[in-house]
GROMACS .gro file of C-alpha atoms in nm:
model
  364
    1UNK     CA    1 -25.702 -11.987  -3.089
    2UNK     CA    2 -25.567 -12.317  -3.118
    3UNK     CA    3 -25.402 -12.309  -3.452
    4UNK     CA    4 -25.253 -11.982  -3.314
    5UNK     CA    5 -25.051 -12.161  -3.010
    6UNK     CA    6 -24.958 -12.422  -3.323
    7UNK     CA    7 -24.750 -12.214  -3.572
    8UNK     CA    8 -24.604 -11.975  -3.275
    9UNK     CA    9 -24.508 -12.302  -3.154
   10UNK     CA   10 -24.373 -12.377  -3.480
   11UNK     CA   11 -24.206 -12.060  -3.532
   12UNK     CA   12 -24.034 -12.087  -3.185
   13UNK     CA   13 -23.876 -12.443  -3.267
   14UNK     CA   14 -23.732 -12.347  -3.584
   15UNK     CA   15 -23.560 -12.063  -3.443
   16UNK     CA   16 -23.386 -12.286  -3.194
   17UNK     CA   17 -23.274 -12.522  -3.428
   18UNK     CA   18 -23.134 -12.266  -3.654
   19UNK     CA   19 -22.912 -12.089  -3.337
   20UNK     CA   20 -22.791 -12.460  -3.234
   21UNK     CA   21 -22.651 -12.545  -3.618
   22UNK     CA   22 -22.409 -12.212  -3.598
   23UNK     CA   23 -22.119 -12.222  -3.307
   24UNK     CA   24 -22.103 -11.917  -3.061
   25UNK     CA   25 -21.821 -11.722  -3.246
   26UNK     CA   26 -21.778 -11.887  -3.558
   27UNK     CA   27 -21.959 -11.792  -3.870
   28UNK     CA   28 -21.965 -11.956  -4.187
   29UNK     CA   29 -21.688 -11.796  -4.336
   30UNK     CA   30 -21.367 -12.025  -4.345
   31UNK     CA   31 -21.141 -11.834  -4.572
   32UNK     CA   32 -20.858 -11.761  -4.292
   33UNK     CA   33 -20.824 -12.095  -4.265
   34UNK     CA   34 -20.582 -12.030  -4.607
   35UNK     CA   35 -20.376 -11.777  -4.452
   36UNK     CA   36 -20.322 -11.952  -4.129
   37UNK     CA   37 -19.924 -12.030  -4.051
   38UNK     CA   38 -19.717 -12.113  -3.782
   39UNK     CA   39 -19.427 -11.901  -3.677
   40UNK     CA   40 -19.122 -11.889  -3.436
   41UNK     CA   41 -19.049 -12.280  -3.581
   42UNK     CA   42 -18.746 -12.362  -3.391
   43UNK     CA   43 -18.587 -12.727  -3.204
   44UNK     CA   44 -18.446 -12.825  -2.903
   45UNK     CA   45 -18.166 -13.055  -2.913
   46UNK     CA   46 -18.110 -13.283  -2.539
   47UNK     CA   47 -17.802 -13.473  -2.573
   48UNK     CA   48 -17.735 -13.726  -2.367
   49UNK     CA   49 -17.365 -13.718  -2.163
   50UNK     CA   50 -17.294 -14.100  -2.129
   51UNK     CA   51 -17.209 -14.178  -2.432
   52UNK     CA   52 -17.523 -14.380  -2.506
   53UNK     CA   53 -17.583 -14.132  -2.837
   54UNK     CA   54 -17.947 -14.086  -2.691
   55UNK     CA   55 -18.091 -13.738  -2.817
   56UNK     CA   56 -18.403 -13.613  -2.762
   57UNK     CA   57 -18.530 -13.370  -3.014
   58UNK     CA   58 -18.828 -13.128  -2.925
   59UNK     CA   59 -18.994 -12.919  -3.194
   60UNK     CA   60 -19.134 -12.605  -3.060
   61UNK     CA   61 -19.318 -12.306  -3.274
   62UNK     CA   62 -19.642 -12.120  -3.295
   63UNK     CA   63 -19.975 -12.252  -3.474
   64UNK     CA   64 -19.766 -12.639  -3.517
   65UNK     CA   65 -20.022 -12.902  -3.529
   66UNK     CA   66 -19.770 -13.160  -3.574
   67UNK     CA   67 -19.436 -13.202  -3.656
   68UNK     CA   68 -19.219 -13.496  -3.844
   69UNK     CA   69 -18.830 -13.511  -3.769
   70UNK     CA   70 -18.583 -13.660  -4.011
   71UNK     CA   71 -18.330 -13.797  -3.828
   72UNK     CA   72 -18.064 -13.772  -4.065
   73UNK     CA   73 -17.976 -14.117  -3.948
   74UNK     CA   74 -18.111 -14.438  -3.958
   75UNK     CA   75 -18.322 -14.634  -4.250
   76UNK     CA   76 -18.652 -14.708  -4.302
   77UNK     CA   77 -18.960 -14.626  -4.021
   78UNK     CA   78 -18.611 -14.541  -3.750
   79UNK     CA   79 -18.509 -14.243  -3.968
   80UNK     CA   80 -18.802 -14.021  -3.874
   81UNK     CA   81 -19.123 -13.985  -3.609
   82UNK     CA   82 -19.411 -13.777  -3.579
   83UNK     CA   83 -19.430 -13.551  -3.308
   84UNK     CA   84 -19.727 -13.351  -3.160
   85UNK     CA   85 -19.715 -12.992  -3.006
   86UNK     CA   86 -19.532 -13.052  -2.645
   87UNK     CA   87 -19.400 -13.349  -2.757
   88UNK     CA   88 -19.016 -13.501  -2.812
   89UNK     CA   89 -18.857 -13.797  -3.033
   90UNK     CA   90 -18.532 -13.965  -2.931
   91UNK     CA   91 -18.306 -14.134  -3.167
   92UNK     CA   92 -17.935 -14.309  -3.066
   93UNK     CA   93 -17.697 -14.147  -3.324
   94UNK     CA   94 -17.326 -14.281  -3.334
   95UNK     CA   95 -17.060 -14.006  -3.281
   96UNK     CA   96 -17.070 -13.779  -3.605
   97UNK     CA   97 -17.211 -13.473  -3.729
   98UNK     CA   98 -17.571 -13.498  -3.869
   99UNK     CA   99 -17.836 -13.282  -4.010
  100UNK     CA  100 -18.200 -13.303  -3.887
  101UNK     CA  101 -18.494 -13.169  -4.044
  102UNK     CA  102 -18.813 -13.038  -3.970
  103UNK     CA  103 -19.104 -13.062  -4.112
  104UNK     CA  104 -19.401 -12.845  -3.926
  105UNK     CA  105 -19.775 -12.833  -4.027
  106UNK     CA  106 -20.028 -12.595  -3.936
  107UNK     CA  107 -20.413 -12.606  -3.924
  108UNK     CA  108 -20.431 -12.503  -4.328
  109UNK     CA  109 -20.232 -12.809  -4.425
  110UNK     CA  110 -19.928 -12.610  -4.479
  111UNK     CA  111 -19.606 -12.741  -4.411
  112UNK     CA  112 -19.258 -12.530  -4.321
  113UNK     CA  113 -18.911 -12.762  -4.335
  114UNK     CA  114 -18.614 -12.639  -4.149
  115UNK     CA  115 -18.306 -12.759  -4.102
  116UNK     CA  116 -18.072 -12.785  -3.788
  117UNK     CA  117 -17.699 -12.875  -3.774
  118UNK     CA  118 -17.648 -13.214  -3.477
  119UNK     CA  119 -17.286 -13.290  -3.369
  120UNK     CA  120 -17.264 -13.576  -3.133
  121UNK     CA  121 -16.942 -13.643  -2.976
  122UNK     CA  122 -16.881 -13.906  -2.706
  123UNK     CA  123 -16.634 -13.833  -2.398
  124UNK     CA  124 -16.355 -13.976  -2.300
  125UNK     CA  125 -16.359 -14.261  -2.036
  126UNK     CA  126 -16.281 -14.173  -1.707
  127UNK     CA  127 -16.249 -14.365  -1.377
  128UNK     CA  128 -16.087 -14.695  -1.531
  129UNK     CA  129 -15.979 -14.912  -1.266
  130UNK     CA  130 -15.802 -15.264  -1.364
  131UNK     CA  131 -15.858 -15.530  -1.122
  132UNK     CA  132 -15.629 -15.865  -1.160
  133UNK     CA  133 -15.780 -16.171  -0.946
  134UNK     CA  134 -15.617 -16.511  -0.878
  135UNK     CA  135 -15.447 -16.662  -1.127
  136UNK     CA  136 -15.415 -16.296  -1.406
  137UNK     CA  137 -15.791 -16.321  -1.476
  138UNK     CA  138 -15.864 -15.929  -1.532
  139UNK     CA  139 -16.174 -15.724  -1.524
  140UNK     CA  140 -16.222 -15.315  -1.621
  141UNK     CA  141 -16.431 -15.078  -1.509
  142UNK     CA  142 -16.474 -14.742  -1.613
  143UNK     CA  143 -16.750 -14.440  -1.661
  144UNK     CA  144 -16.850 -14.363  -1.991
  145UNK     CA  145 -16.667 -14.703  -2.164
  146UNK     CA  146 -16.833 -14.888  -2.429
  147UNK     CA  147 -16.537 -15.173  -2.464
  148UNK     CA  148 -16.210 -15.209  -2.372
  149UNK     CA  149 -15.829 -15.399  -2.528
  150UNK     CA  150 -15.609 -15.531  -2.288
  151UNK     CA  151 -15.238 -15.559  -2.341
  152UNK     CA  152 -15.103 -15.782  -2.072
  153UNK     CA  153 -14.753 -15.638  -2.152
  154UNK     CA  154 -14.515 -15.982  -2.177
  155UNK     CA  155 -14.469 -16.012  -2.532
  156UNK     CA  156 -14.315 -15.789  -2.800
  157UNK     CA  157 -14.543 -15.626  -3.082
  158UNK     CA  158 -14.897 -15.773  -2.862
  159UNK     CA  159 -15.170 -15.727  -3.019
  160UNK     CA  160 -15.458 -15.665  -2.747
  161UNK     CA  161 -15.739 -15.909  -2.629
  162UNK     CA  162 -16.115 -15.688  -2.660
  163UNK     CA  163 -16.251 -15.737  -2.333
  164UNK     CA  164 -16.628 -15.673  -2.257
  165UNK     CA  165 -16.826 -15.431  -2.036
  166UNK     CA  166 -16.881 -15.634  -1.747
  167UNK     CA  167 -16.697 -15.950  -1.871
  168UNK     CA  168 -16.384 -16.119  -1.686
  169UNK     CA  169 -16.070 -16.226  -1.938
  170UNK     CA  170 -15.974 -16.547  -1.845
  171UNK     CA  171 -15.637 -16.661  -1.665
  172UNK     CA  172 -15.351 -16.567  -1.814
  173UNK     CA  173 -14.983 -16.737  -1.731
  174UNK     CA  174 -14.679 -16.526  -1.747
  175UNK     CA  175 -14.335 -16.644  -1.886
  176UNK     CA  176 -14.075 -16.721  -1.621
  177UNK     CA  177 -13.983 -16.496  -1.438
  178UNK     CA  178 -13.672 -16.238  -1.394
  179UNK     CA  179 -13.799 -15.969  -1.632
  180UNK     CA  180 -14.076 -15.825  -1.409
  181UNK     CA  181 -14.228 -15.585  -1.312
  182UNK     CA  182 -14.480 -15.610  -1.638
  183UNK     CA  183 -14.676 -15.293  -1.718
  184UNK     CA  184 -15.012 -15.394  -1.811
  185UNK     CA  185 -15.158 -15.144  -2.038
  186UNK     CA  186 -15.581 -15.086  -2.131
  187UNK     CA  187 -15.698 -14.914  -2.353
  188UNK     CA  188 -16.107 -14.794  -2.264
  189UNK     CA  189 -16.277 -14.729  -2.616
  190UNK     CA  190 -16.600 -14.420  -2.567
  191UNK     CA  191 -16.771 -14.561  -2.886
  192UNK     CA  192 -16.653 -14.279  -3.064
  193UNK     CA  193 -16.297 -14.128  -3.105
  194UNK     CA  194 -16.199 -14.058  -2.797
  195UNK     CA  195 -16.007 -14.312  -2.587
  196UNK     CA  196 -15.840 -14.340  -2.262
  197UNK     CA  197 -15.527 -14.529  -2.192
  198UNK     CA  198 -15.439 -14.668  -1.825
  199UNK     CA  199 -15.118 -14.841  -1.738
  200UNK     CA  200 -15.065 -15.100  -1.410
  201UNK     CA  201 -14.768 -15.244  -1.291
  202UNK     CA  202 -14.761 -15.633  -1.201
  203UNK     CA  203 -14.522 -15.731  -0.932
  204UNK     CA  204 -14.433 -16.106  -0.906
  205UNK     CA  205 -14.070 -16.252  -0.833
  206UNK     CA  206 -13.786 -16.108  -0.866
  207UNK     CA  207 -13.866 -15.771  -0.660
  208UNK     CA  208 -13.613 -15.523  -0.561
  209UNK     CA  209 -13.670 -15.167  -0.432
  210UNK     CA  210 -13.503 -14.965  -0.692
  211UNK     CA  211 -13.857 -14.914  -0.849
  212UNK     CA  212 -14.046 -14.631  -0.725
  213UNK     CA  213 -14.391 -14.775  -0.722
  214UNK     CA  214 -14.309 -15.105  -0.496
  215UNK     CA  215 -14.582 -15.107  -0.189
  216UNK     CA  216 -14.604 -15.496  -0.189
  217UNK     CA  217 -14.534 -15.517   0.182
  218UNK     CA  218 -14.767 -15.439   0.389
  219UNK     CA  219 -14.722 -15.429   0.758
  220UNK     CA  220 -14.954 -15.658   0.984
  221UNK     CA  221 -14.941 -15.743   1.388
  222UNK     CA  222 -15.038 -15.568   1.669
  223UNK     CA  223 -14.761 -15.442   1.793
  224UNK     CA  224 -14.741 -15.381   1.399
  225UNK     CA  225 -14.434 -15.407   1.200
  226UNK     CA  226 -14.285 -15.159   0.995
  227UNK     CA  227 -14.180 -15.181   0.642
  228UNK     CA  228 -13.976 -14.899   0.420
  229UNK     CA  229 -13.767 -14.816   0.137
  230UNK     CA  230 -13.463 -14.691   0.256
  231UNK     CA  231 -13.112 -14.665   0.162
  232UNK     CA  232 -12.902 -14.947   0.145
  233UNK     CA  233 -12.658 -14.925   0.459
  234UNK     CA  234 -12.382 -15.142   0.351
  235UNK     CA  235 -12.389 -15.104  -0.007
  236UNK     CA  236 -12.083 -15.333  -0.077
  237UNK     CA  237 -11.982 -15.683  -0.116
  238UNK     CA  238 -12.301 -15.893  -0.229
  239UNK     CA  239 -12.528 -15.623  -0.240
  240UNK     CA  240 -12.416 -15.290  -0.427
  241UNK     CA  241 -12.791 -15.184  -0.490
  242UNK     CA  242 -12.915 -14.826  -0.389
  243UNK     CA  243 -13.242 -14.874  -0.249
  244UNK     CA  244 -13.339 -15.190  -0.018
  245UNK     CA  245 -13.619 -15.297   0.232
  246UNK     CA  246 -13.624 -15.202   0.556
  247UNK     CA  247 -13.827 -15.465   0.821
  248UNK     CA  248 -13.890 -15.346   1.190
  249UNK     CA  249 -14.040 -15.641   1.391
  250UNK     CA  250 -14.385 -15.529   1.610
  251UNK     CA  251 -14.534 -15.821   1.817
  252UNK     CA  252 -14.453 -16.156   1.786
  253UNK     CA  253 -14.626 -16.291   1.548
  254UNK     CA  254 -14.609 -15.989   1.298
  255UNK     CA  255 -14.453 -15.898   0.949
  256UNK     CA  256 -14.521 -15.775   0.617
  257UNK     CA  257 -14.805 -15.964   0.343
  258UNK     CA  258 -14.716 -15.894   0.022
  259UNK     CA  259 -15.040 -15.941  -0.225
  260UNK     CA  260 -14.867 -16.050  -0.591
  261UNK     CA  261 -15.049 -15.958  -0.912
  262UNK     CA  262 -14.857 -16.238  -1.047
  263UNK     CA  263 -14.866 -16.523  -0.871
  264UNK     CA  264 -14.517 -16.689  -0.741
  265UNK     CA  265 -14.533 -17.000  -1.024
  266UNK     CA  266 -14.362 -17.339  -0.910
  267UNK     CA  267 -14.335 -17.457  -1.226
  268UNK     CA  268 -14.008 -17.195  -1.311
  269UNK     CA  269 -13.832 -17.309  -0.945
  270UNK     CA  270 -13.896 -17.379  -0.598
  271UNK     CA  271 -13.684 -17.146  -0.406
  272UNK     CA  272 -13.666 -16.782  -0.337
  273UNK     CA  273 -13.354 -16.639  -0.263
  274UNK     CA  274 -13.339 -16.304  -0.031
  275UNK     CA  275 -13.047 -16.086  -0.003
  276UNK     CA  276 -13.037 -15.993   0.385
  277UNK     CA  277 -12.838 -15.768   0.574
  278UNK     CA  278 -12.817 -15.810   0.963
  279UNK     CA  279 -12.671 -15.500   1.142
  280UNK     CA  280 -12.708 -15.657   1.488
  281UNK     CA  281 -12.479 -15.956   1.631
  282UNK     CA  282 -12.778 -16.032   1.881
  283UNK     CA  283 -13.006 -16.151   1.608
  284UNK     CA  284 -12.774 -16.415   1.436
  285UNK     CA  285 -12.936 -16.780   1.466
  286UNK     CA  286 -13.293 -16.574   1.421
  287UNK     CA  287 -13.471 -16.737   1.208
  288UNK     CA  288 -13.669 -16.531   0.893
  289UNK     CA  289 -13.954 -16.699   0.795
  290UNK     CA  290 -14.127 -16.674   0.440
  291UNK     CA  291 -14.500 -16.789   0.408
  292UNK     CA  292 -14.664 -16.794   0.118
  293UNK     CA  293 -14.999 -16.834   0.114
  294UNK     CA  294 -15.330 -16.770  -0.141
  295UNK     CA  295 -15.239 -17.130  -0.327
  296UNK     CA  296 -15.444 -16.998  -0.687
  297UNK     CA  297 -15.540 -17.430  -0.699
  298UNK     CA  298 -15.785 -17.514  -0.411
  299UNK     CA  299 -15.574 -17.787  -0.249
  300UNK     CA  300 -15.220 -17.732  -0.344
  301UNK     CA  301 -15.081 -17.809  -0.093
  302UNK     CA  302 -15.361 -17.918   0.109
  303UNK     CA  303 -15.335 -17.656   0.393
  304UNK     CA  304 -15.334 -17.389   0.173
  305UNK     CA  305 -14.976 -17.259   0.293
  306UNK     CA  306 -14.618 -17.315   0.231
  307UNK     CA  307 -14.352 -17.251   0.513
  308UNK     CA  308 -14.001 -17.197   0.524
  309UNK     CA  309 -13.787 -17.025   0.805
  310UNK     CA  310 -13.417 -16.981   0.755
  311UNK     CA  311 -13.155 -16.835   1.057
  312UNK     CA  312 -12.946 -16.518   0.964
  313UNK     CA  313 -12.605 -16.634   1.000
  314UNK     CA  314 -12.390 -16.319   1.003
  315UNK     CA  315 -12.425 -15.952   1.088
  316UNK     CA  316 -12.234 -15.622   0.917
  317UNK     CA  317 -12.249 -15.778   0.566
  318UNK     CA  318 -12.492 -15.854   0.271
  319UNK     CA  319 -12.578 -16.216   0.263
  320UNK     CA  320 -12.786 -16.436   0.032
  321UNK     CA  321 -13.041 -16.670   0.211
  322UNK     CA  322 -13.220 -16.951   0.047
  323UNK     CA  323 -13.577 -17.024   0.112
  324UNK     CA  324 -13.605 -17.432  -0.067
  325UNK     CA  325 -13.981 -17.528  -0.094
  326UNK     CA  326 -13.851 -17.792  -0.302
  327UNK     CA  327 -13.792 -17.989   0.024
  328UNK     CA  328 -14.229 -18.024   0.101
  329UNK     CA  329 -14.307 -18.307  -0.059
  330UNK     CA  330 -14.682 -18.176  -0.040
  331UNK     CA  331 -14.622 -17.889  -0.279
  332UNK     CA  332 -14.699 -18.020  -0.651
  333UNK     CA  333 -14.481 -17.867  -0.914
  334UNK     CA  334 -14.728 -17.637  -1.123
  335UNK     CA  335 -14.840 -17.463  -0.739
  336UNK     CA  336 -14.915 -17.098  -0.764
  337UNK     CA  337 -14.950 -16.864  -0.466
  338UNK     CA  338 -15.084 -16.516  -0.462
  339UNK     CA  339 -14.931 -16.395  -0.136
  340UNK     CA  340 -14.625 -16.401   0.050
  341UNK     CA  341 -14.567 -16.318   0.405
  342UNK     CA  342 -14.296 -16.207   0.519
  343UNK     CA  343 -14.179 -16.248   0.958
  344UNK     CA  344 -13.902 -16.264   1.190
  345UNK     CA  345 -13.794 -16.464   1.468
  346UNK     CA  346 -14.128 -16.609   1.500
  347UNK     CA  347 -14.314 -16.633   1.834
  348UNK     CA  348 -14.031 -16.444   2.031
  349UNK     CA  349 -14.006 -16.131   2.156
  350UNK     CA  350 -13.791 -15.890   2.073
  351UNK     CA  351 -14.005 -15.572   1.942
  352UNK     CA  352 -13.770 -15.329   1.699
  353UNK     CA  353 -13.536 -15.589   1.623
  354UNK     CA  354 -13.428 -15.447   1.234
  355UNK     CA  355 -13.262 -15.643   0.914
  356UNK     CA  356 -13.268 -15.555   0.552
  357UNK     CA  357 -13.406 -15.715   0.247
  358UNK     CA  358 -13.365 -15.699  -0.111
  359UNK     CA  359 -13.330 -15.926  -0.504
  360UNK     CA  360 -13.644 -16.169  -0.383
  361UNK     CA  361 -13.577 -16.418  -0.633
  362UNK     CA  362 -13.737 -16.736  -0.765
  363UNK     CA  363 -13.524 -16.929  -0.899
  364UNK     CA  364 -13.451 -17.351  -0.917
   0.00000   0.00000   0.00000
């Protein structure tokens, strides 16, 4: 009875042992594994939009067990990657037209290669904004800009200085003056082909009003002034021109600051000279006062500010008025200032008292 219990026990044990050694489902017949493929092999192309070249390339298809991507670009181990199912690579591609390949394996070992036409093309810049600090040291910024030339606009035939992402030129001096305004010109470079090109106009001395874009005064005070292009209303005599500036006083201590892209240079003269029509007999012996202020050199002149005030001395005619800085000693020769304010009959009242402006000058 004993031996009995032994080989049924025997017999029992070696039929669980043979059931573990064969998977549920899966007999011992491997042949399909010959025939299997994958199917519906196709890509997806993400390109990026900021110009960085960045794509991201995602094989997709039925029965892939991996997948290598030839770049079509690039040398060496950056020309391809090996991607799993589900997964992506990402390459940076300049601007061009490329052709990536495929290469897909399935489960048998087999491998299917397509092809797939990539064009990358880079946008234009947009948003470029020049910015022009103290003494002509520029700065750019733009979307989508890789680089940028800079054309400062004083010379004939320039040829442009490259200027950085993020990078400041430095200070640039102008030639004397009396041929302003300058038109600076940038050009904002994608990385590719496509460019954008963005024009500014500089104001320094001389300024008259017979160009369109002139804003430089802006009214300050409360009451404020007013400032305005207008018609000039005695074209004759001194001052034939057909557009002038027209000051209305506010409070007493208000004008007009004029911010200069260019700063006003001592070292090509120390006066300004102002054409200035009075049409009032009440305000001759008023004085106009010119400030200019913003010194680019920390020190020069000490307080930061140079002052001049001059009286109108007639009314119903065009006159030229000198402003001579020449005459404070404090002011070295090479002083640059980056603002000018511009006020009447200082400290008095007299609220909507008018004159007119025009030809600010600097001259020796």
């Amino acid at each position: 009875m004993k031996n009995i219990k032994l080989i049924f026990s025997f017999v029992l044990l070696l039929a669980v042992t043979i059931s573990c050694s064969i998977p549920d489902g899966i007999d011992q017949d491997t042949s399909f594994l010959s025939s299997a493929t994958s199917a519906n092999i196709s890509k997806i192309f993400d390109i990026s939009t900021d110009n960085s070249g960045i794509v991201r390339i995602t094989p997709i298809g039925e029965g892939v067990t991996s997948s290598k991507v030839i770049f079509g670009h690039g040398i060496g181990a950056d020309a391809s990657a090996v991607v799993k199912p589900g997964l992506s690579a990402t390459h940076t591609y300049p601007e061009g037209s490329y052709t990536v390949s495929i290469i897909s394996s399935d489960i048998a070992g087999n491998q299917t290669t397509n092809t797939y036409p990539l064009v990358v093309t880079y946008r234009a810049p947009e948003n470029v904004v020049i910015k022009t600090t103290g003494e002509m040291k520029v700065s750019v910024t733009a979307l989508y800009a890789k680089s940028f030339l800079v054309y400062y606009g004083d010379v004939a035939n320039e040829v442009g200085t490259p200027l950085d992402l993020g990078k400041t030129l430095p200070a640039h001096t102008y030639p004397a003056p009396g041929i302003s305004p300058f038109v600076m010109k940038v050009v904002a470079f994608s990385g590719g082909a496509a460019t954008t090109t963005v024009n500014k106009t500089l104001f320094d001395l001389p300024i008259d009003f017979e160009t369109p874009d002139v804003d430089l005064f802006t009214p300050f005070g409360s009451p404020i002034s007013q400032f305005a292009t207008v018609n000039n209303p005695n074209a004759t005599g001194l001052n034939t021109s057909a557009k002038v500036g027209m000051f209305t006083k506010g409070g007493t201590t208000s004008g007009t600051l004029s911010a200069f892209n260019i700063p006003v240079n001592f070292a090509y003269g120390k006066k300004i000279k102002v054409m200035v029509y009075n049409p009032d007999p009440a305000n001759i012996g008023k004085n106009i006062t010119l400030l200019l202020q913003g010194a680019i050199v920390t020190g020069q002149p000490a307080n930061g500010v140079a002052i001049k005030k001059m009286p109108i001395t007639t009314s119903g005619a065009w006159e030229e008025i000198v402003f001579d800085y020449g005459t404070i000693a404090a002011i070295p020769a090479g002083a640059k200032f980056g603002q000018l304010i511009l006020r009447f009959n200082d400290t008095q009242a007299g609220a909507q008292e008018v004159f007119y402006v025009d030809n600010f000058q600097l001259t020796n």
